[in-house]
mmCIF file of C-alpha atoms and ligand atoms in Angstrom:
data_model
loop_
_atom_site.group_PDB
_atom_site.id
_atom_site.type_symbol
_atom_site.label_atom_id
_atom_site.label_comp_id
_atom_site.label_asym_id
_atom_site.label_seq_id
_atom_site.Cartn_x
_atom_site.Cartn_y
_atom_site.Cartn_z
ATOM 1 C CA UNK A 161 40.062 6.931 12.112
ATOM 2 C CA UNK A 162 37.696 8.741 13.615
ATOM 3 C CA UNK A 163 33.672 7.654 13.741
ATOM 4 C CA UNK A 164 31.502 9.327 11.290
ATOM 5 C CA UNK A 165 27.822 10.327 11.664
ATOM 6 C CA UNK A 166 25.637 11.034 8.850
ATOM 7 C CA UNK A 167 22.719 13.482 10.278
ATOM 8 C CA UNK A 168 19.857 14.607 8.438
ATOM 9 C CA UNK A 169 18.264 17.994 9.362
ATOM 10 C CA UNK A 170 14.575 17.785 8.389
ATOM 11 C CA UNK A 171 13.119 20.417 6.060
ATOM 12 C CA UNK A 172 10.180 20.863 8.621
ATOM 13 C CA UNK A 173 12.523 21.386 11.200
ATOM 14 C CA UNK A 174 14.745 24.186 9.951
ATOM 15 C CA UNK A 175 11.676 26.073 7.904
ATOM 16 C CA UNK A 176 8.336 27.210 8.757
ATOM 17 C CA UNK A 177 6.838 25.171 6.285
ATOM 18 C CA UNK A 178 3.641 26.880 6.023
ATOM 19 C CA UNK A 179 5.548 30.372 4.774
ATOM 20 C CA UNK A 180 7.024 30.280 1.219
ATOM 21 C CA UNK A 181 10.973 30.369 1.987
ATOM 22 C CA UNK A 182 11.233 31.200 5.540
ATOM 23 C CA UNK A 183 13.977 29.540 7.421
ATOM 24 C CA UNK A 184 13.755 29.060 11.273
ATOM 25 C CA UNK A 185 17.328 30.638 12.147
ATOM 26 C CA UNK A 186 16.858 29.988 15.756
ATOM 27 C CA UNK A 187 16.520 26.057 15.276
ATOM 28 C CA UNK A 188 19.335 26.173 12.671
ATOM 29 C CA UNK A 189 21.725 27.821 15.367
ATOM 30 C CA UNK A 190 20.892 25.533 17.919
ATOM 31 C CA UNK A 191 21.770 22.390 15.728
ATOM 32 C CA UNK A 192 24.994 24.112 14.202
ATOM 33 C CA UNK A 193 25.744 24.185 17.965
ATOM 34 C CA UNK A 194 25.345 20.345 18.279
ATOM 35 C CA UNK A 195 27.568 19.871 15.206
ATOM 36 C CA UNK A 196 30.301 22.200 16.783
ATOM 37 C CA UNK A 197 29.914 19.727 19.973
ATOM 38 C CA UNK A 198 30.124 16.762 18.151
ATOM 39 C CA UNK A 199 33.455 17.815 16.270
ATOM 40 C CA UNK A 200 34.951 18.491 19.672
ATOM 41 C CA UNK A 201 33.841 15.150 20.998
ATOM 42 C CA UNK A 202 35.581 13.677 18.096
ATOM 43 C CA UNK A 203 33.457 12.710 15.466
ATOM 44 C CA UNK A 204 33.499 13.473 11.646
ATOM 45 C CA UNK A 205 29.893 14.769 10.543
ATOM 46 C CA UNK A 206 28.389 14.925 6.901
ATOM 47 C CA UNK A 207 25.348 16.761 6.895
ATOM 48 C CA UNK A 208 22.341 16.519 4.877
ATOM 49 C CA UNK A 209 19.459 18.826 4.897
ATOM 50 C CA UNK A 210 15.653 18.826 3.769
ATOM 51 C CA UNK A 211 14.037 21.738 1.827
ATOM 52 C CA UNK A 212 10.582 22.752 3.703
ATOM 53 C CA UNK A 213 9.026 25.754 2.358
ATOM 54 C CA UNK A 214 12.332 26.374 0.245
ATOM 55 C CA UNK A 215 11.541 23.547 -2.108
ATOM 56 C CA UNK A 216 8.602 21.639 -1.548
ATOM 57 C CA UNK A 217 5.834 24.486 -2.020
ATOM 58 C CA UNK A 218 6.934 25.480 -5.660
ATOM 59 C CA UNK A 219 8.035 21.925 -6.482
ATOM 60 C CA UNK A 220 4.370 20.742 -5.449
ATOM 61 C CA UNK A 221 2.741 23.428 -7.885
ATOM 62 C CA UNK A 222 5.047 22.271 -10.964
ATOM 63 C CA UNK A 223 4.999 18.658 -10.037
ATOM 64 C CA UNK A 224 8.597 18.414 -10.563
ATOM 65 C CA UNK A 225 8.677 14.882 -8.747
ATOM 66 C CA UNK A 226 7.184 13.594 -11.700
ATOM 67 C CA UNK A 227 9.662 14.911 -14.429
ATOM 68 C CA UNK A 228 8.859 16.971 -17.409
ATOM 69 C CA UNK A 229 5.003 16.628 -18.320
ATOM 70 C CA UNK A 230 2.931 18.431 -21.212
ATOM 71 C CA UNK A 231 2.778 22.202 -20.718
ATOM 72 C CA UNK A 232 -1.072 22.054 -20.668
ATOM 73 C CA UNK A 233 -0.974 20.511 -17.037
ATOM 74 C CA UNK A 234 -0.130 23.900 -15.542
ATOM 75 C CA UNK A 235 -1.290 27.146 -14.565
ATOM 76 C CA UNK A 236 1.573 29.801 -14.438
ATOM 77 C CA UNK A 237 2.454 31.562 -11.224
ATOM 78 C CA UNK A 238 3.365 35.258 -11.071
ATOM 79 C CA UNK A 239 7.175 34.576 -10.934
ATOM 80 C CA UNK A 240 7.252 31.303 -12.835
ATOM 81 C CA UNK A 241 5.686 30.213 -16.252
ATOM 82 C CA UNK A 242 6.759 26.691 -16.965
ATOM 83 C CA UNK A 243 8.560 23.538 -15.375
ATOM 84 C CA UNK A 244 11.824 24.220 -16.738
ATOM 85 C CA UNK A 245 11.986 27.771 -14.954
ATOM 86 C CA UNK A 246 10.722 26.001 -11.701
ATOM 87 C CA UNK A 247 13.621 23.851 -11.872
ATOM 88 C CA UNK A 248 16.007 26.739 -11.614
ATOM 89 C CA UNK A 249 14.080 28.284 -9.033
ATOM 90 C CA UNK A 250 13.793 25.509 -6.681
ATOM 91 C CA UNK A 251 17.665 24.980 -6.969
ATOM 92 C CA UNK A 252 18.166 28.537 -6.358
ATOM 93 C CA UNK A 253 15.978 28.080 -3.318
ATOM 94 C CA UNK A 254 17.926 25.510 -2.007
ATOM 95 C CA UNK A 255 21.132 27.287 -2.371
ATOM 96 C CA UNK A 256 19.594 29.973 -0.569
ATOM 97 C CA UNK A 257 18.506 27.712 2.350
ATOM 98 C CA UNK A 258 21.850 26.413 2.391
ATOM 99 C CA UNK A 259 23.536 29.950 2.866
ATOM 100 C CA UNK A 260 21.390 30.179 5.971
ATOM 101 C CA UNK A 261 22.633 26.720 6.730
ATOM 102 C CA UNK A 262 26.508 27.576 6.123
ATOM 103 C CA UNK A 263 26.434 30.974 7.969
ATOM 104 C CA UNK A 264 25.101 29.457 10.868
ATOM 105 C CA UNK A 265 27.793 26.775 10.780
ATOM 106 C CA UNK A 266 30.362 29.528 10.149
ATOM 107 C CA UNK A 267 29.285 31.326 13.232
ATOM 108 C CA UNK A 268 30.156 27.952 15.058
ATOM 109 C CA UNK A 269 33.289 28.146 13.807
ATOM 110 C CA UNK A 270 32.982 25.136 11.493
ATOM 111 C CA UNK A 271 34.001 25.189 7.604
ATOM 112 C CA UNK A 272 31.319 23.867 5.532
ATOM 113 C CA UNK A 273 32.104 22.035 2.321
ATOM 114 C CA UNK A 274 28.927 22.516 -0.207
ATOM 115 C CA UNK A 275 28.103 19.859 -2.368
ATOM 116 C CA UNK A 276 24.666 20.799 -4.224
ATOM 117 C CA UNK A 277 23.582 17.668 -5.792
ATOM 118 C CA UNK A 278 22.486 19.416 -9.166
ATOM 119 C CA UNK A 279 26.410 19.544 -9.777
ATOM 120 C CA UNK A 280 27.490 16.167 -9.240
ATOM 121 C CA UNK A 281 24.277 13.516 -9.171
ATOM 122 C CA UNK A 282 21.659 12.423 -11.563
ATOM 123 C CA UNK A 283 18.642 10.217 -11.109
ATOM 124 C CA UNK A 284 16.489 9.810 -8.188
ATOM 125 C CA UNK A 285 15.982 7.316 -5.334
ATOM 126 C CA UNK A 286 18.904 5.605 -3.320
ATOM 127 C CA UNK A 287 20.302 4.156 -6.449
ATOM 128 C CA UNK A 288 20.737 7.573 -8.113
ATOM 129 C CA UNK A 289 24.281 8.141 -10.127
ATOM 130 C CA UNK A 290 26.992 10.172 -8.253
ATOM 131 C CA UNK A 291 30.588 9.572 -7.255
ATOM 132 C CA UNK A 292 29.845 9.774 -3.325
ATOM 133 C CA UNK A 293 34.029 9.220 -2.378
ATOM 134 C CA UNK A 294 35.218 11.905 -5.075
ATOM 135 C CA UNK A 295 32.588 14.332 -4.338
ATOM 136 C CA UNK A 296 32.956 13.900 -0.198
ATOM 137 C CA UNK A 297 37.017 13.231 -0.239
ATOM 138 C CA UNK A 298 37.307 16.257 2.071
ATOM 139 C CA UNK A 299 34.563 15.109 4.505
ATOM 140 C CA UNK A 300 37.423 14.511 7.488
ATOM 141 C CA UNK A 301 38.889 18.160 6.885
ATOM 142 C CA UNK A 302 35.567 20.016 6.903
ATOM 143 C CA UNK A 303 31.692 19.716 7.543
ATOM 144 C CA UNK A 304 30.467 18.332 3.808
ATOM 145 C CA UNK A 305 27.101 19.641 3.614
ATOM 146 C CA UNK A 306 24.592 18.594 0.798
ATOM 147 C CA UNK A 307 20.539 18.738 0.561
ATOM 148 C CA UNK A 308 17.479 17.533 -1.127
ATOM 149 C CA UNK A 309 17.415 19.076 -4.520
ATOM 150 C CA UNK A 310 16.137 18.902 -8.398
ATOM 151 C CA UNK A 311 18.493 16.917 -10.236
ATOM 152 C CA UNK A 312 18.947 16.082 -14.046
ATOM 153 C CA UNK A 313 17.334 12.715 -14.758
ATOM 154 C CA UNK A 314 18.106 10.370 -17.801
ATOM 155 C CA UNK A 315 15.482 9.571 -20.288
ATOM 156 C CA UNK A 316 12.018 11.276 -20.709
ATOM 157 C CA UNK A 317 11.491 12.341 -17.095
ATOM 158 C CA UNK A 318 14.748 14.816 -17.731
ATOM 159 C CA UNK A 319 14.658 15.959 -13.906
ATOM 160 C CA UNK A 320 13.197 14.797 -10.707
ATOM 161 C CA UNK A 321 13.663 15.471 -6.877
ATOM 162 C CA UNK A 322 16.566 13.586 -5.058
ATOM 163 C CA UNK A 323 15.446 13.562 -1.555
ATOM 164 C CA UNK A 324 17.881 13.871 1.151
ATOM 165 C CA UNK A 325 16.633 10.720 2.711
ATOM 166 C CA UNK A 326 18.020 9.143 -0.433
ATOM 167 C CA UNK A 327 21.255 10.932 -0.238
ATOM 168 C CA UNK A 328 22.065 9.601 3.375
ATOM 169 C CA UNK A 329 21.671 5.898 1.882
ATOM 170 C CA UNK A 330 24.582 6.617 -0.284
ATOM 171 C CA UNK A 331 26.649 8.331 2.350
ATOM 172 C CA UNK A 332 26.198 5.645 4.806
ATOM 173 C CA UNK A 333 27.169 2.633 2.151
ATOM 174 C CA UNK A 334 30.169 4.575 0.638
ATOM 175 C CA UNK A 335 32.057 6.869 3.438
ATOM 176 C CA UNK A 336 33.980 3.980 5.225
ATOM 177 C CA UNK A 337 33.843 4.970 8.794
ATOM 178 C CA UNK A 338 30.041 5.737 9.303
ATOM 179 C CA UNK A 339 28.979 4.714 12.498
ATOM 180 C CA UNK A 340 25.519 6.339 12.983
ATOM 181 C CA UNK A 341 22.984 7.859 10.992
ATOM 182 C CA UNK A 342 20.501 10.430 12.710
ATOM 183 C CA UNK A 343 17.424 11.924 11.499
ATOM 184 C CA UNK A 344 16.688 15.185 12.945
ATOM 185 C CA UNK A 345 13.083 15.913 12.520
ATOM 186 C CA UNK A 346 10.559 18.444 13.453
ATOM 187 C CA UNK A 347 7.285 18.562 15.623
ATOM 188 C CA UNK A 348 7.340 14.650 16.713
ATOM 189 C CA UNK A 349 9.788 12.568 19.056
ATOM 190 C CA UNK A 350 10.328 9.650 16.365
ATOM 191 C CA UNK A 351 8.018 7.213 15.128
ATOM 192 C CA UNK A 352 4.523 6.978 16.236
ATOM 193 C CA UNK A 353 1.735 4.462 16.436
ATOM 194 C CA UNK A 354 -0.935 7.163 15.689
ATOM 195 C CA UNK A 355 -1.070 10.518 13.713
ATOM 196 C CA UNK A 356 0.482 13.053 15.761
ATOM 197 C CA UNK A 357 -2.331 15.187 16.242
ATOM 198 C CA UNK A 358 -3.956 12.125 18.348
ATOM 199 C CA UNK A 359 -0.579 10.725 19.692
ATOM 200 C CA UNK A 360 0.739 10.826 23.487
ATOM 201 C CA UNK A 361 3.693 9.981 24.719
ATOM 202 C CA UNK A 362 2.879 6.349 24.823
ATOM 203 C CA UNK A 363 2.678 5.907 21.027
ATOM 204 C CA UNK A 364 6.169 6.686 20.520
ATOM 205 C CA UNK A 365 7.997 3.445 18.766
ATOM 206 C CA UNK A 366 10.985 3.299 20.379
ATOM 207 C CA UNK A 367 12.313 0.509 18.078
ATOM 208 C CA UNK A 368 10.806 0.164 14.803
ATOM 209 C CA UNK A 369 11.566 -2.418 12.095
ATOM 210 C CA UNK A 370 10.204 -3.009 8.289
ATOM 211 C CA UNK A 371 6.547 -4.562 8.849
ATOM 212 C CA UNK A 372 6.003 -2.663 12.184
ATOM 213 C CA UNK A 373 2.763 -0.587 11.471
ATOM 214 C CA UNK A 374 2.514 3.361 12.212
ATOM 215 C CA UNK A 375 1.002 6.094 10.780
ATOM 216 C CA UNK A 376 3.078 8.981 10.384
ATOM 217 C CA UNK A 377 3.462 12.649 9.627
ATOM 218 C CA UNK A 378 3.340 12.863 5.941
ATOM 219 C CA UNK A 379 1.779 16.394 4.459
ATOM 220 C CA UNK A 380 0.791 15.284 0.963
ATOM 221 C CA UNK A 381 -0.601 19.014 0.628
ATOM 222 C CA UNK A 382 3.027 20.443 0.520
ATOM 223 C CA UNK A 383 5.401 17.489 0.524
ATOM 224 C CA UNK A 384 6.916 15.912 -2.780
ATOM 225 C CA UNK A 385 9.031 13.412 -1.259
ATOM 226 C CA UNK A 386 8.152 10.953 1.375
ATOM 227 C CA UNK A 387 7.509 12.139 4.913
ATOM 228 C CA UNK A 388 8.362 9.767 7.695
ATOM 229 C CA UNK A 389 7.507 6.988 5.917
ATOM 230 C CA UNK A 390 10.640 7.477 3.428
ATOM 231 C CA UNK A 391 13.015 8.021 6.324
ATOM 232 C CA UNK A 392 11.909 4.766 8.188
ATOM 233 C CA UNK A 393 12.178 2.707 4.701
ATOM 234 C CA UNK A 394 15.706 4.398 4.229
ATOM 235 C CA UNK A 395 17.014 3.972 7.633
ATOM 236 C CA UNK A 396 16.088 -0.213 7.291
ATOM 237 C CA UNK A 397 18.430 -0.366 4.462
ATOM 238 C CA UNK A 398 21.104 1.720 6.378
ATOM 239 C CA UNK A 399 20.592 -0.385 9.507
ATOM 240 C CA UNK A 400 21.579 -3.747 7.350
ATOM 241 C CA UNK A 401 24.819 -2.174 7.090
ATOM 242 C CA UNK A 402 25.396 -2.741 10.732
ATOM 243 C CA UNK A 403 24.985 1.145 11.249
ATOM 244 C CA UNK A 404 22.970 2.377 14.002
ATOM 245 C CA UNK A 405 20.020 4.147 12.664
ATOM 246 C CA UNK A 406 18.142 6.896 15.061
ATOM 247 C CA UNK A 407 14.918 9.338 14.319
ATOM 248 C CA UNK A 408 14.802 12.129 17.161
ATOM 249 C CA UNK A 409 13.170 15.295 17.977
ATOM 250 C CA UNK A 410 15.524 18.076 16.661
ATOM 251 C CA UNK A 411 13.806 20.632 18.735
ATOM 252 C CA UNK A 412 15.989 18.927 21.587
ATOM 253 C CA UNK A 413 19.465 19.932 20.665
ATOM 254 C CA UNK A 414 20.352 17.517 23.823
ATOM 255 C CA UNK A 415 18.900 14.691 22.037
ATOM 256 C CA UNK A 416 20.518 15.377 18.787
ATOM 257 C CA UNK A 417 23.735 15.170 20.448
ATOM 258 C CA UNK A 418 23.230 11.980 22.357
ATOM 259 C CA UNK A 419 22.000 10.622 19.204
ATOM 260 C CA UNK A 420 25.213 11.246 17.332
ATOM 261 C CA UNK A 421 27.409 10.240 20.166
ATOM 262 C CA UNK A 422 25.624 7.033 20.939
ATOM 263 C CA UNK A 423 24.046 7.819 24.390
ATOM 264 C CA UNK A 424 20.487 6.396 25.410
ATOM 265 C CA UNK A 425 18.065 9.064 23.841
ATOM 266 C CA UNK A 426 14.265 9.296 23.694
ATOM 267 C CA UNK A 427 13.512 8.563 20.108
ATOM 268 C CA UNK A 428 13.146 5.799 17.575
ATOM 269 C CA UNK A 429 15.809 3.204 16.813
ATOM 270 C CA UNK A 430 15.400 1.434 13.521
ATOM 271 C CA UNK A 431 16.596 -1.572 12.799
ATOM 272 C CA UNK A 432 16.846 -3.966 9.526
HETATM 273 C C1 IPE B 138 13.155 17.866 -1.020
HETATM 274 O O1 IPE B 138 14.365 17.182 -0.035
HETATM 275 C C2 IPE B 138 13.898 18.603 -2.076
HETATM 276 C C3 IPE B 138 12.962 19.316 -2.696
HETATM 277 C C4 IPE B 138 11.829 19.704 -2.507
HETATM 278 C C5 IPE B 138 13.527 20.407 -3.696
HETATM 279 P P1 IPE B 138 13.999 16.417 1.290
HETATM 280 O O2 IPE B 138 12.875 15.214 0.971
HETATM 281 O O3 IPE B 138 15.056 16.051 1.849
HETATM 282 O O4 IPE B 138 13.248 17.595 1.967
HETATM 283 P P2 IPE B 138 12.377 17.711 3.639
HETATM 284 O O5 IPE B 138 13.397 17.157 4.452
HETATM 285 O O6 IPE B 138 11.308 16.604 3.180
HETATM 286 O O7 IPE B 138 12.058 18.722 3.396
#
């Protein structure tokens, strides 16, 4: 059996986070090239991507991460008047971003098999409900792709945001031959001791385990999910299973390749 690598492309890596719904096609292509190399190197790949400016900005305005709220909590936007409308717009935005990703993968002769979470998952957090083995049963034949999404939730919440960082945990737990989990993130080399604006190369934490302090990048102005803190926490859950977990700067394709194939690489290794 080939080894499988689960890789998360962070939303801020593959989009311009300041401009609504703008993909960074150059970065997406460079990452697709790395996925091609990994397959050629004998790995199975499951790809999870984030939202960046395709989901977070509108999800933040309509507080979709908090579930259904009273109408009087909101001001309308030109093209959206309610949370319910926002749910369907954000789902479509994610399908649009996914389309850019899929087209790019196809240019590298990869066959993406798309699994939009709102079609097969419900509830949020890493214990969400969804049949991973059935949904991803073709992962050895194609490159399965899923992403952070707005999913239905049971009870009063009605809907919520399922982050790609939660999806990766379950993929690592339930796909039998996962060897490594790689978070390719934007703008930083890994987990830093200090905020990125004031950090230098000595501030990279090369080995991180729960309990170690750090000051991460989490832009709460636009982010509805957990930033680097969520990656660290979810990474530690996965490391407990004996799976290697790495966070690397996704703007350097060779680092992403080395992380996926198990070579020494600049970044943060997470242990339980
Ligand atoms: C967020 O998913 C999904 C939506 C806002 C719809 P992620 O948590 O995986 O996204 P990034 O990586 O932070 O952009």
